[in-house]
Amino acid sequence: MTYCVGLLLDDGIVMLSDSRTNAGVDSISTFGKMHAWQKDGDRALVLTTAGNLSLSQSVVTLLKDGFADEDGKACDLMQATSMFEAAGMVGAAIREVARRDGEGLKEQGVEPNLSMLLGGQIGNRPHELYLLYYAGNFIKATEDTPFLQIGEIKYGKPILDRVITPATPLVQAAKCALVSMDSTLRSNISVGLPLDLAILPKGALKFALKKRITDQEPYFASIRGLWGEGLRKVFQTIPDPDWGV
Amino acid sequence: MTYCVGLLLDDGIVMLSDSRTNAGVDSISTFGKMHAWQKDGDRALVLTTAGNLSLSQSVVTLLKDGFADEDGKACDLMQATSMFEAAGMVGAAIREVARRDGEGLKEQGVEPNLSMLLGGQIGNRPHELYLLYYAGNFIKATEDTPFLQIGEIKYGKPILDRVITPATPLVQAAKCALVSMDSTLRSNISVGLPLDLAILPKGALKFALKKRITDQEPYFASIRGLWGEGLRKVFQTIPDPDWGV
C-alpha cells in the first residue's frame, strides 16, 4: 500500500509520499514513489505514484525516456508547455502501460490499479496539481478542494479537512502533510518510512526543498511524539458527559 | 455506509452506531443500527449492524422472533447461556439469511455484505464483544485489541489507537467513541446522525445508558466544536520545521 498527498496552496505546492511496497505481508520492500523533473527557472514537476509497482515503474520510465502517445506525438515532460499538457502526457503513458500489461495482469487474476499525483509549474503558467487515474484521465485540485490524496487516504484525511485552506503557508502545509502521514503510519502497517517531501514555491520554478525523511529525522520524530501527546491532551480537556453513568 | 464501534473495557462495554443508510447518493435514509436484548439482572446484549440493510433487518428479525439453526436447534438470545453461544446464534441467523437472499443478490450484480458487532454479558459469565462476518464466523475482542469496528472504519481509527486501553473508564471510552464518530462524520458524508450509544457496566446486567444522540444533543455538539478547535490548537503548537523554506 501507499499514501501520497499533494497540497495546492496560494504560495505553491507541497507533495509527500511514503515508500513502502508490499506484495502480501511477507514481501515488503522500500521503493521511492516520488519522481521529479526540474530545469531551474524553466519548470519543476513532481510525480507520486500509488498502485501496482510494475505499472508505475513502467510509466515513470516512459516519462523519463520520452515516448510517443496514441497519436504518434512525442511526449516529453521537459517540453510540455503547461501543466495541463504535462498531465495529458502522464495520462498517455499510463494508457500505454495499461495497453501492454493490463490484460496480462487480469488473466492472472490481478486487477490492475494505478493512480498518480502530478504537481508543478511551467514557465509563467499557474502552478497546478492533478490526480490521474488508471484510465489516464485526470482531475485538478481547486480552491474548493486544495488537496488530493492517493493510496491509503482515509486515516490521514480528517486533519487535512480541518487545517488546510489555500491560504495555508507552505511550511505549515508541509507540517500538516507530515501529521496526516503520521496518522496513516500509526494505523496502517502497509504504509512505511522513509518519506519523500517536496516543496515548490509559486513562481520559483525550482524546489525549495526535496528531502528524504527517515526514522532518524529529528523533526518528524518530534511531530510524531508531540501530535500523539497533543491529541491525548485535547481529549482529556474535553469534559466527560454528564449522563450519570 | 455505516460506522459502528464497540469497546471492550475492564469496566464494561461501550457501543456506538450511526443511522445513515444509502443506496446511492440520491437515496439516503435513517435506520437505527443498534438493537438490544435485556432482562434486568439476567442479561444485556447489544447488536450493531453494517452492510446491506435488507440482510441486516432480516437477521435482526430472526433473532427477535427466534429461529432454528442448521441443526434444527432453537435459537433465542434470551436463552443463550454465554456470549459465545449468543454469537453462534447471530452467526446462524446470518447464514440463514445469506442462504435465502445471498444468491438472488449476486444474480442482480450486488455482492452481499454484512457485518455485526455483538456485545454484552449473561449471568455471571464474562462480558464479551464479538465481530461477526457474512459467513457467520466471528472474532472476539481481547486485551490486546480492546475495540472492534465495522463499516467506514478508517477515519475514526487513529484516535482509538491512541487513547483506548482496557483500563479506560466507561465515560471516557464513550467520549472517545464520540470523537471517533465525529472524525468519520466530518470526512464521509455517507455516515450520519442521529447516533445510538449504549453503555453496559460490567456485572450490572442492565444498560447504564441507552441514548439516541441527535444534532440537538448539546454534549455531542460541544465535543465536535472542542475537538476540532483542539486539533487545530495542537497543530499550531507543534513547531514549524527549521528547513530554511
Coordinates of C-alpha atoms in Angstrom, one line a residue:
Chain A
M1 CA 0.0 0.0 0.0
T2 CA 1.0 3.6 -0.3
Y3 CA 0.0 7.0 1.0
C4 CA 0.7 10.2 -1.1
V5 CA -0.8 13.6 -0.5
G6 CA -0.4 16.8 -2.6
L7 CA -1.4 20.3 -1.5
L8 CA -2.2 23.1 -3.8
L9 CA -1.7 26.4 -2.0
D10 CA -1.7 30.1 -2.9
D11 CA 2.1 30.0 -2.1
G12 CA 2.9 26.9 -4.0
I13 CA 2.8 23.1 -3.9
V14 CA 3.7 20.5 -1.2
M15 CA 4.0 16.8 -2.0
L16 CA 4.6 13.9 0.4
S17 CA 4.8 10.2 -0.3
D18 CA 5.8 7.1 1.7
S19 CA 8.0 4.3 0.3
R20 CA 6.5 1.0 1.3
T21 CA 5.7 -1.6 -1.3
N22 CA 4.1 -4.9 -0.4
A23 CA 3.0 -7.9 -2.3
G24 CA 1.5 -9.7 0.7
V25 CA 2.6 -9.2 4.2
D26 CA 5.7 -11.4 3.7
S27 CA 7.1 -9.4 0.8
I28 CA 7.7 -5.8 1.9
S29 CA 10.2 -3.5 0.2
T30 CA 11.2 0.1 0.0
F31 CA 10.7 1.9 -3.3
G32 CA 10.6 5.7 -3.5
K33 CA 7.3 6.8 -5.1
M34 CA 8.3 10.4 -5.8
H35 CA 9.9 11.4 -9.1
A36 CA 10.9 14.9 -10.1
W37 CA 11.7 16.9 -13.3
Q38 CA 13.4 20.2 -12.9
K39 CA 15.1 22.8 -15.0
D40 CA 15.9 25.9 -12.9
G41 CA 14.0 28.9 -13.9
D42 CA 12.0 27.0 -16.5
R43 CA 10.0 24.2 -14.8
A44 CA 9.7 22.0 -11.8
L45 CA 7.4 18.9 -11.7
V46 CA 6.9 16.2 -9.2
L47 CA 5.0 12.9 -9.6
T48 CA 4.0 10.5 -6.9
T49 CA 2.5 7.0 -7.6
A50 CA 0.2 4.5 -5.9
G51 CA -0.9 1.1 -7.1
N52 CA 0.9 -1.8 -8.8
L53 CA 4.7 -1.1 -8.7
S54 CA 5.4 -2.8 -12.1
L55 CA 2.9 -0.5 -13.8
S56 CA 4.0 2.7 -12.0
Q57 CA 7.7 2.0 -12.7
S58 CA 7.0 1.5 -16.4
V59 CA 5.0 4.7 -16.6
V60 CA 7.9 6.6 -14.9
T61 CA 10.4 5.0 -17.3
L62 CA 8.4 6.0 -20.3
L63 CA 8.1 9.6 -18.9
K64 CA 11.9 9.7 -18.2
D65 CA 12.9 8.3 -21.6
G66 CA 10.2 10.0 -23.7
F67 CA 7.7 8.1 -25.7
A68 CA 5.0 8.6 -28.4
D69 CA 1.4 8.8 -27.5
E70 CA -1.6 7.1 -29.3
D71 CA -1.5 9.8 -32.0
G72 CA 2.2 9.4 -32.5
K73 CA 3.0 12.7 -30.8
A74 CA 6.3 12.8 -29.0
C75 CA 5.8 13.1 -25.2
D76 CA 8.5 14.7 -23.0
L77 CA 7.7 16.4 -19.7
M78 CA 10.7 18.7 -20.3
Q79 CA 8.9 20.0 -23.4
A80 CA 5.4 20.4 -22.1
T81 CA 4.2 24.0 -22.3
S82 CA 1.6 23.8 -19.5
M83 CA 0.8 21.6 -16.5
F84 CA -2.4 20.5 -18.4
E85 CA -0.3 19.3 -21.3
A86 CA 2.1 17.6 -18.8
A87 CA -0.9 15.8 -17.2
G88 CA -2.0 14.7 -20.6
M89 CA 1.4 13.1 -21.2
V90 CA 1.3 11.3 -17.9
G91 CA -2.2 10.0 -18.8
A92 CA -0.9 8.8 -22.2
A93 CA 2.0 7.0 -20.5
I94 CA -0.5 5.3 -18.2
R95 CA -2.7 4.2 -21.1
E96 CA 0.4 2.8 -23.0
V97 CA 1.4 0.7 -20.0
A98 CA -2.2 -0.4 -19.4
R99 CA -2.4 -1.5 -23.0
R100 CA 0.8 -3.5 -22.8
D101 CA 0.4 -5.1 -19.3
G102 CA -3.2 -4.6 -18.2
E103 CA -4.8 -7.7 -19.8
G104 CA -1.9 -10.0 -18.7
L105 CA -2.5 -9.0 -15.1
K106 CA -6.2 -9.5 -15.4
E107 CA -5.6 -13.0 -16.8
Q108 CA -3.6 -13.7 -13.6
G109 CA -6.5 -12.6 -11.5
V110 CA -4.8 -9.3 -10.6
E111 CA -6.9 -6.2 -11.1
P112 CA -4.6 -3.6 -12.5
N113 CA -4.6 -0.4 -10.4
L114 CA -2.6 2.8 -10.6
S115 CA -3.1 6.4 -9.6
M116 CA -0.7 9.3 -9.6
L117 CA -0.4 12.9 -8.4
L118 CA 1.3 15.4 -10.6
G119 CA 2.2 18.8 -9.2
G120 CA 4.3 21.6 -10.6
Q121 CA 4.7 24.8 -12.6
I122 CA 6.0 25.5 -16.1
G123 CA 7.2 29.0 -17.1
N124 CA 4.8 31.8 -16.3
R125 CA 1.8 29.4 -16.3
P126 CA 0.0 28.7 -13.0
H127 CA 1.2 26.1 -10.6
E128 CA -1.2 23.1 -10.6
L129 CA -1.9 19.8 -9.0
Y130 CA -3.5 16.8 -10.8
L131 CA -4.8 13.4 -9.8
L132 CA -4.5 10.8 -12.6
Y133 CA -6.5 7.5 -12.8
Y134 CA -5.7 4.1 -14.4
A135 CA -7.8 5.2 -17.5
G136 CA -5.3 8.0 -18.0
N137 CA -8.0 10.6 -17.2
F138 CA -7.4 13.2 -14.5
I139 CA -8.8 15.8 -12.2
K140 CA -7.3 19.1 -11.0
A141 CA -7.2 20.5 -7.4
T142 CA -9.1 23.7 -7.0
E143 CA -9.6 26.3 -4.3
D144 CA -12.6 24.4 -3.0
T145 CA -10.5 21.2 -2.7
P146 CA -6.9 22.2 -2.2
F147 CA -5.5 18.8 -1.5
L148 CA -5.5 15.4 -3.3
Q149 CA -4.6 12.0 -2.0
I150 CA -3.9 8.6 -3.4
G151 CA -3.5 5.2 -1.8
E152 CA -4.5 4.6 1.8
I153 CA -6.2 8.0 2.1
K154 CA -8.7 7.8 4.9
Y155 CA -6.7 7.7 8.1
G156 CA -4.9 11.0 7.2
K157 CA -7.9 12.9 5.8
P158 CA -9.5 14.3 9.0
I159 CA -6.5 16.6 9.8
L160 CA -6.3 17.8 6.2
D161 CA -10.1 18.5 6.3
R162 CA -9.7 20.6 9.4
V163 CA -6.5 22.5 8.7
I164 CA -5.8 23.0 5.0
T165 CA -7.1 26.0 3.1
P166 CA -5.5 27.6 0.0
A167 CA -4.1 30.3 2.3
T168 CA -2.1 27.9 4.5
P169 CA 1.6 28.8 4.3
L170 CA 4.0 26.2 2.7
V171 CA 5.8 25.2 5.9
Q172 CA 2.5 24.7 7.8
A173 CA 1.1 22.7 4.9
A174 CA 4.2 20.5 5.0
K175 CA 3.8 20.1 8.7
C176 CA 0.1 19.2 8.2
A177 CA 1.1 16.6 5.5
L178 CA 3.5 15.0 7.9
V179 CA 0.8 14.8 10.6
S180 CA -1.5 13.3 8.1
M181 CA 1.2 10.8 7.2
D182 CA 1.8 10.0 10.9
S183 CA -1.8 9.1 11.4
T184 CA -1.6 6.8 8.4
L185 CA 1.6 5.2 9.5
R186 CA 0.2 4.7 13.0
S187 CA -3.0 2.9 11.8
N188 CA -1.8 1.0 8.7
I189 CA 1.3 -1.2 8.7
S190 CA 1.4 -1.3 4.9
V191 CA 2.4 2.4 4.8
G192 CA 6.0 3.0 5.9
L193 CA 9.1 5.2 6.2
P194 CA 11.2 6.7 4.7
L195 CA 9.1 9.5 3.3
D196 CA 9.8 11.9 0.4
L197 CA 8.9 15.5 0.8
A198 CA 8.9 18.2 -1.9
I199 CA 8.1 21.9 -1.5
L200 CA 7.8 24.0 -4.6
P201 CA 7.1 27.8 -4.0
K202 CA 4.9 29.5 -6.6
G203 CA 6.9 31.2 -9.3
A204 CA 10.3 29.8 -8.1
L205 CA 10.5 27.1 -10.9
K206 CA 12.8 25.3 -8.5
F207 CA 12.2 23.1 -5.5
A208 CA 12.8 24.9 -2.2
L209 CA 13.1 21.5 -0.6
K210 CA 13.4 17.9 -1.7
K211 CA 14.0 15.8 1.3
R212 CA 14.1 12.1 2.3
I213 CA 12.7 11.7 5.8
T214 CA 14.0 8.6 7.6
D215 CA 13.2 7.4 11.1
Q216 CA 16.4 9.2 12.1
E217 CA 15.0 12.6 11.1
P218 CA 14.5 14.5 14.4
Y219 CA 11.8 16.9 13.2
F220 CA 9.5 14.1 12.1
A221 CA 10.2 12.1 15.3
S222 CA 9.2 15.2 17.3
I223 CA 6.0 15.7 15.3
R224 CA 5.1 12.0 16.0
G225 CA 5.6 12.5 19.7
L226 CA 4.0 15.9 20.0
W227 CA 1.0 15.1 17.9
G228 CA 0.1 11.9 19.8
E229 CA 0.7 13.6 23.1
G230 CA -1.3 16.7 22.0
L231 CA -4.2 14.5 20.8
R232 CA -4.4 12.8 24.2
K233 CA -4.2 16.1 26.0
V234 CA -7.0 17.7 23.9
F235 CA -9.0 14.5 24.6
Q236 CA -8.5 14.9 28.3
T237 CA -9.6 18.6 28.2
I238 CA -12.9 17.8 26.7
P239 CA -15.4 17.4 29.6
D240 CA -16.8 14.0 30.3
P241 CA -20.5 13.7 29.6
D242 CA -22.8 14.4 32.5
W243 CA -25.1 11.4 31.9
G244 CA -24.9 9.9 35.4
V245 CA -23.0 6.8 34.2
Chain B
M1 CA -22.5 3.3 4.6
T2 CA -22.2 2.9 8.3
Y3 CA -19.9 3.4 11.2
C4 CA -20.2 1.3 14.4
V5 CA -17.6 0.9 17.1
G6 CA -17.6 -1.4 20.1
L7 CA -15.2 -1.1 23.1
L8 CA -14.4 -3.9 25.5
L9 CA -13.1 -2.4 28.7
D10 CA -12.2 -3.7 32.2
D11 CA -15.3 -1.8 33.4
G12 CA -17.7 -2.9 30.8
I13 CA -18.8 -2.3 27.2
V14 CA -19.5 0.8 25.1
M15 CA -21.2 0.6 21.7
L16 CA -21.9 3.4 19.3
S17 CA -23.5 3.4 15.9
D18 CA -24.7 5.9 13.3
S19 CA -28.0 5.6 11.5
R20 CA -27.5 6.6 7.8
T21 CA -28.4 4.2 5.1
N22 CA -27.8 4.9 1.5
A23 CA -28.5 3.2 -1.8
G24 CA -26.7 5.7 -4.0
V25 CA -26.3 9.4 -3.0
D26 CA -29.9 10.1 -4.0
S27 CA -31.4 7.6 -1.7
I28 CA -30.4 8.3 1.9
S29 CA -32.5 7.3 4.9
T30 CA -32.3 7.0 8.6
F31 CA -32.4 3.5 10.1
G32 CA -31.2 2.7 13.6
K33 CA -28.5 0.1 13.5
M34 CA -28.5 -0.8 17.2
H35 CA -30.7 -3.5 18.7
A36 CA -30.8 -4.6 22.3
W37 CA -31.9 -7.6 24.4
Q38 CA -32.2 -7.0 28.1
K39 CA -33.6 -8.8 31.2
D40 CA -32.5 -6.9 34.3
G41 CA -30.2 -8.9 36.5
D42 CA -30.0 -11.7 33.9
R43 CA -28.5 -10.4 30.7
A44 CA -28.0 -7.4 28.5
L45 CA -26.9 -7.7 24.8
V46 CA -26.5 -5.1 22.1
L47 CA -26.1 -5.7 18.4
T48 CA -25.0 -3.2 15.8
T49 CA -25.1 -3.8 12.0
A50 CA -23.3 -2.7 8.9
G51 CA -23.8 -3.7 5.3
N52 CA -26.9 -4.4 3.2
L53 CA -30.0 -3.2 5.1
S54 CA -32.3 -5.9 3.8
L55 CA -29.9 -8.6 5.1
S56 CA -29.3 -7.0 8.4
Q57 CA -33.0 -6.3 9.1
S58 CA -33.8 -9.9 8.3
V59 CA -31.1 -11.2 10.6
V60 CA -32.4 -8.9 13.4
T61 CA -36.0 -10.1 12.8
L62 CA -34.9 -13.8 13.0
L63 CA -33.1 -13.0 16.3
K64 CA -36.1 -11.1 17.8
D65 CA -38.6 -13.8 16.8
G66 CA -36.4 -16.8 17.4
F67 CA -35.5 -19.4 14.7
A68 CA -34.0 -22.8 14.2
D69 CA -30.3 -23.1 13.1
E70 CA -28.9 -25.6 10.5
D71 CA -29.1 -28.4 13.0
G72 CA -32.7 -27.7 13.9
K73 CA -31.7 -26.2 17.3
A74 CA -33.9 -23.4 18.6
C75 CA -32.1 -20.1 18.8
D76 CA -33.2 -17.4 21.2
L77 CA -30.7 -14.8 22.5
M78 CA -32.8 -14.6 25.7
Q79 CA -31.9 -18.3 26.3
A80 CA -28.2 -18.3 25.4
T81 CA -26.1 -19.3 28.4
S82 CA -22.9 -17.4 27.3
M83 CA -21.9 -14.7 24.9
F84 CA -20.1 -17.3 22.9
E85 CA -23.3 -19.2 22.4
A86 CA -25.1 -15.9 21.6
A87 CA -22.5 -15.1 19.0
G88 CA -23.1 -18.5 17.5
M89 CA -26.8 -17.8 17.3
V90 CA -26.2 -14.5 15.5
G91 CA -23.8 -16.3 13.1
A92 CA -26.5 -18.9 12.4
A93 CA -29.1 -16.2 11.7
I94 CA -26.6 -14.5 9.2
R95 CA -26.1 -17.8 7.4
E96 CA -29.9 -18.4 7.2
V97 CA -30.4 -15.0 5.6
A98 CA -27.4 -15.5 3.3
R99 CA -28.8 -18.9 2.2
R100 CA -32.2 -17.3 1.4
D101 CA -31.2 -14.0 -0.2
G102 CA -27.5 -14.2 -1.0
E103 CA -27.7 -15.8 -4.4
G104 CA -30.5 -13.6 -5.5
L105 CA -28.4 -10.5 -4.7
K106 CA -25.4 -11.9 -6.6
E107 CA -27.6 -12.6 -9.7
Q108 CA -28.5 -8.9 -9.6
G109 CA -24.8 -8.0 -9.5
V110 CA -25.0 -6.9 -5.8
E111 CA -22.2 -8.5 -3.7
P112 CA -24.0 -9.4 -0.4
N113 CA -22.2 -7.9 2.6
L114 CA -23.0 -7.8 6.2
S115 CA -21.0 -7.5 9.4
M116 CA -22.2 -7.1 13.0
L117 CA -20.9 -6.3 16.5
L118 CA -22.3 -8.1 19.4
G119 CA -21.5 -7.0 22.9
G120 CA -23.0 -8.0 26.3
Q121 CA -22.9 -10.1 29.4
I122 CA -25.0 -13.1 30.5
G123 CA -25.3 -14.1 34.2
N124 CA -22.0 -14.5 35.9
R125 CA -20.1 -15.1 32.7
P126 CA -17.6 -12.5 31.4
H127 CA -18.7 -9.5 29.4
E128 CA -17.6 -10.0 25.8
L129 CA -17.5 -8.3 22.4
Y130 CA -17.7 -10.1 19.0
L131 CA -17.4 -9.1 15.4
L132 CA -19.4 -11.3 13.0
Y133 CA -18.8 -11.7 9.3
Y134 CA -21.1 -12.5 6.4
A135 CA -20.0 -16.2 6.6
G136 CA -21.4 -16.3 10.1
N137 CA -18.0 -16.7 11.6
F138 CA -16.7 -14.3 14.3
I139 CA -13.8 -13.0 16.3
K140 CA -13.7 -11.7 19.8
A141 CA -12.1 -8.5 21.2
T142 CA -9.2 -9.2 23.6
E143 CA -7.0 -7.1 25.9
D144 CA -4.6 -6.6 23.1
T145 CA -7.3 -5.3 20.8
P146 CA -9.9 -3.8 23.0
F147 CA -12.0 -2.2 20.3
L148 CA -13.8 -3.5 17.1
Q149 CA -15.2 -1.5 14.3
I150 CA -17.5 -2.2 11.3
G151 CA -18.4 -0.1 8.2
E152 CA -16.4 3.0 7.4
I153 CA -13.8 2.3 10.0
K154 CA -10.6 4.2 8.9
Y155 CA -11.3 7.9 9.6
G156 CA -12.1 7.1 13.2
K157 CA -9.4 4.6 14.0
P158 CA -6.4 6.9 14.8
I159 CA -8.0 8.4 17.9
L160 CA -9.0 4.9 19.2
D161 CA -5.5 3.6 18.5
R162 CA -4.1 6.4 20.6
V163 CA -6.5 6.6 23.5
I164 CA -8.2 3.3 24.2
T165 CA -6.8 0.7 26.5
P166 CA -8.7 -1.9 28.6
A167 CA -8.3 0.3 31.6
T168 CA -10.0 3.3 30.0
P169 CA -13.1 4.2 32.2
L170 CA -16.5 3.8 30.6
V171 CA -17.4 7.5 30.3
Q172 CA -14.0 8.3 28.7
A173 CA -14.4 5.4 26.4
A174 CA -17.8 6.8 25.4
K175 CA -16.3 10.2 24.8
C176 CA -13.6 8.6 22.7
A177 CA -16.1 6.7 20.6
L178 CA -18.0 10.0 20.0
V179 CA -14.7 11.7 18.9
S180 CA -14.0 8.8 16.6
M181 CA -17.5 9.1 15.2
D182 CA -17.1 12.9 14.8
S183 CA -14.0 12.3 12.6
T184 CA -15.9 9.9 10.5
L185 CA -18.9 12.2 10.1
R186 CA -16.6 15.0 9.2
S187 CA -14.9 13.1 6.4
N188 CA -17.6 10.8 5.0
I189 CA -20.9 12.1 4.0
S190 CA -22.4 8.6 4.0
V191 CA -22.2 8.3 7.8
G192 CA -24.8 10.4 9.6
L193 CA -26.7 11.5 12.7
P194 CA -28.5 10.5 14.8
L195 CA -26.3 8.2 16.8
D196 CA -27.2 5.4 19.2
L197 CA -25.0 4.9 22.2
A198 CA -25.1 2.1 24.8
I199 CA -23.1 1.7 27.9
L200 CA -23.1 -1.6 29.8
P201 CA -21.1 -1.7 33.1
K202 CA -19.5 -5.0 33.9
G203 CA -21.7 -7.1 36.2
A204 CA -24.7 -4.7 36.0
L205 CA -26.6 -6.9 33.6
K206 CA -28.5 -3.8 32.7
F207 CA -27.6 -0.8 30.5
A208 CA -26.4 2.2 32.4
L209 CA -27.2 4.3 29.3
K210 CA -29.1 3.8 26.1
K211 CA -29.3 7.1 24.3
R212 CA -30.1 8.5 20.9
I213 CA -27.9 11.4 20.1
T214 CA -29.4 13.9 17.6
D215 CA -27.9 17.1 16.2
Q216 CA -29.8 18.8 19.1
E217 CA -27.7 17.0 21.8
P218 CA -25.6 19.7 23.4
Y219 CA -22.8 17.4 24.6
F220 CA -22.1 16.0 21.2
A221 CA -22.2 19.4 19.7
S222 CA -19.7 20.6 22.3
I223 CA -17.4 17.6 21.5
R224 CA -17.5 18.5 17.8
G225 CA -16.5 22.1 18.4
L226 CA -13.9 21.4 21.1
W227 CA -12.3 18.6 19.3
G228 CA -11.9 20.4 16.0
E229 CA -10.6 23.5 17.8
G230 CA -8.3 21.4 20.0
L231 CA -6.8 19.7 17.0
R232 CA -6.1 23.0 15.3
K233 CA -4.5 24.3 18.5
V234 CA -2.3 21.3 18.9
F235 CA -1.3 21.6 15.3
Q236 CA -0.3 25.2 15.9
T237 CA 1.8 24.4 19.0
I238 CA 3.9 21.9 17.0
P239 CA 7.0 23.9 15.9
D240 CA 7.4 24.5 12.2
P241 CA 10.3 22.7 10.6
D242 CA 13.6 24.5 10.5
W243 CA 14.4 23.7 6.9
G244 CA 15.0 27.2 5.6
V245 CA 11.9 27.1 3.3

